[in-house]
Amino acid sequence: MANLNRFITATLTTLSLFIGTIVYPSKPASADEVYIDNNCRRNQALPQDDRFTIFYSSQIRVNGQDYWFYAGRYQDGAAIFCISRVNFREARTLSARQIQYQFIEKIVKVPNRNATFIVTVAEGNGSPVPLTDYRLNLNNPNRPILTRLRRRLSRM
């Protein structure tokens, strides 16, 4: 009889914990997520269909001026690339068509180069897909230079 009571108690406890996770699911967005619109302006009140979530950011210094370079991801995985003054002042999209609204595998800042990044674009959001590496030079934020480096097939 004691074993049956322990079994029932354990079962009810497990069931109540399971039901609790269904009734009170975790919040899908975290408090530190930053949302931007399609013009790169910060707006935490955007509905999900209108927002990009910043997934990469880096501060760069060019000609004595500080800039923020950042990228936001839309709900389908496509990314938007932005540049602004600090605190999202004068925010705008980068004029680099080959990487705008593409699926981005990764962004890496080039060591010892303040305003140069390697951007890997995936041609699709599945696997395996062709990947293209670009060098993005932001030494002149008004005229970014995008250079195609190499293309390869992703691994599974």
Coordinates of C-alpha atoms in Angstrom, one line a residue:
M1 CA 0.0 0.0 0.0
A2 CA 2.9 2.4 0.8
N3 CA 4.4 1.7 -2.6
L4 CA 1.1 2.5 -4.3
N5 CA 0.8 5.8 -2.4
R6 CA 4.4 6.8 -3.4
F7 CA 3.6 5.9 -7.0
I8 CA 0.4 8.0 -7.0
T9 CA 2.2 10.9 -5.4
A10 CA 5.1 10.8 -7.8
T11 CA 2.7 10.6 -10.8
L12 CA 0.5 13.5 -9.6
T13 CA 3.6 15.6 -9.0
T14 CA 5.0 14.9 -12.4
L15 CA 1.6 15.6 -14.0
S16 CA 1.2 18.9 -12.2
L17 CA 4.7 20.0 -13.3
F18 CA 4.0 19.0 -16.9
I19 CA 0.6 20.9 -16.9
G20 CA 2.3 23.9 -15.4
T21 CA 4.7 24.2 -18.4
I22 CA 1.8 24.0 -20.8
V23 CA -0.4 26.6 -19.0
Y24 CA 2.6 29.0 -18.4
P25 CA 4.8 28.6 -21.4
S26 CA 8.1 30.6 -21.4
K27 CA 8.0 34.0 -23.0
P28 CA 9.4 33.7 -26.6
A29 CA 11.3 37.0 -26.5
S30 CA 13.9 37.8 -24.0
A31 CA 14.2 41.2 -22.2
D32 CA 17.5 42.0 -23.9
E33 CA 16.3 41.5 -27.5
V34 CA 16.4 44.7 -29.6
Y35 CA 14.0 45.2 -32.5
I36 CA 14.5 47.4 -35.5
D37 CA 12.2 48.3 -38.4
N38 CA 13.1 47.9 -42.1
N39 CA 14.8 51.3 -42.0
C40 CA 17.1 50.2 -39.2
R41 CA 15.4 52.3 -36.5
R42 CA 15.0 50.8 -33.1
N43 CA 11.4 50.2 -32.1
Q44 CA 10.6 47.8 -29.2
A45 CA 6.9 48.1 -29.9
L46 CA 6.8 46.7 -33.4
P47 CA 4.5 43.7 -34.0
Q48 CA 6.3 40.5 -34.9
D49 CA 5.4 40.8 -38.6
D50 CA 7.2 44.2 -38.9
R51 CA 10.4 43.7 -36.8
F52 CA 13.9 42.4 -37.2
T53 CA 15.7 41.2 -34.1
I54 CA 19.3 42.3 -33.9
F55 CA 21.6 39.3 -33.9
Y56 CA 25.0 41.0 -34.5
S57 CA 26.4 44.4 -33.6
S58 CA 29.8 46.0 -33.5
Q59 CA 31.0 49.5 -32.7
I60 CA 33.5 50.9 -35.2
R61 CA 35.5 54.1 -35.3
V62 CA 36.1 55.7 -38.7
N63 CA 37.7 59.1 -39.2
G64 CA 37.3 60.0 -35.6
Q65 CA 33.6 59.2 -35.6
D66 CA 31.9 56.3 -33.7
Y67 CA 29.4 54.1 -35.6
W68 CA 27.3 51.0 -34.9
F69 CA 27.3 48.3 -37.5
Y70 CA 24.5 45.8 -36.8
A71 CA 22.3 43.2 -38.5
G72 CA 18.8 42.2 -37.8
R73 CA 17.1 38.9 -38.6
Y74 CA 13.4 38.7 -39.8
Q75 CA 11.2 35.8 -38.7
D76 CA 11.9 33.9 -42.0
G77 CA 15.6 34.1 -41.4
A78 CA 16.5 36.9 -43.9
A79 CA 18.8 39.6 -42.6
I80 CA 19.0 43.4 -42.9
F81 CA 22.4 45.2 -42.5
C82 CA 22.5 48.6 -40.9
I83 CA 24.8 51.4 -39.9
S84 CA 24.1 54.3 -37.5
R85 CA 25.7 56.7 -35.2
V86 CA 25.9 55.6 -31.6
N87 CA 22.4 55.0 -30.0
F88 CA 20.7 54.4 -33.3
R89 CA 21.1 58.1 -34.4
E90 CA 21.0 58.5 -38.2
A91 CA 20.2 54.9 -38.7
R92 CA 20.1 53.6 -42.3
T93 CA 20.4 50.4 -44.3
L94 CA 23.8 49.6 -45.9
S95 CA 23.9 49.9 -49.7
A96 CA 25.3 46.4 -50.1
R97 CA 22.7 44.6 -52.2
Q98 CA 24.4 41.2 -52.4
I99 CA 24.0 40.7 -48.6
Q100 CA 20.7 42.6 -47.8
Y101 CA 17.7 40.3 -47.1
Q102 CA 19.8 37.2 -47.5
F103 CA 20.2 34.2 -45.1
I104 CA 23.4 34.9 -43.2
E105 CA 25.4 32.1 -41.8
K106 CA 27.8 34.2 -39.8
I107 CA 29.5 37.6 -39.5
V108 CA 33.1 37.9 -38.2
K109 CA 35.1 41.0 -37.5
V110 CA 38.5 40.8 -39.2
P111 CA 41.2 41.0 -36.5
N112 CA 43.3 44.2 -36.5
R113 CA 41.0 45.8 -39.0
N114 CA 38.6 48.2 -37.2
A115 CA 35.9 48.4 -39.9
T116 CA 36.2 45.2 -41.9
F117 CA 34.0 42.1 -41.6
I118 CA 33.6 38.7 -43.3
V119 CA 30.0 38.0 -44.0
T120 CA 28.9 34.5 -45.0
V121 CA 25.7 34.3 -47.1
A122 CA 23.8 31.0 -47.3
E123 CA 21.8 30.6 -50.6
G124 CA 18.8 29.2 -48.8
N125 CA 17.8 28.3 -45.3
G126 CA 18.2 24.5 -45.6
S127 CA 21.3 22.3 -45.8
P128 CA 23.5 21.7 -47.7
V129 CA 23.4 25.0 -49.6
P130 CA 26.1 27.1 -51.4
L131 CA 27.8 29.6 -49.1
T132 CA 29.5 32.8 -50.3
D133 CA 32.0 34.7 -48.2
Y134 CA 32.2 38.5 -48.7
R135 CA 34.5 41.0 -47.2
L136 CA 32.6 44.1 -46.1
N137 CA 34.8 47.2 -45.7
L138 CA 33.1 50.1 -43.8
N139 CA 36.1 52.5 -43.7
N140 CA 33.7 54.9 -45.5
P141 CA 30.3 54.1 -44.0
N142 CA 28.5 56.0 -46.7
R143 CA 30.1 53.9 -49.4
P144 CA 30.7 50.3 -48.1
I145 CA 32.9 48.1 -50.3
L146 CA 31.7 44.6 -50.6
T147 CA 34.1 42.1 -52.2
R148 CA 33.2 38.5 -53.0
L149 CA 35.9 36.2 -51.6
R150 CA 34.9 32.6 -52.3
R151 CA 32.0 30.2 -52.8
R152 CA 31.6 26.7 -51.4
L153 CA 29.0 24.1 -50.4
S154 CA 28.0 23.9 -46.8
R155 CA 28.4 20.7 -44.8
M156 CA 25.4 18.9 -43.4

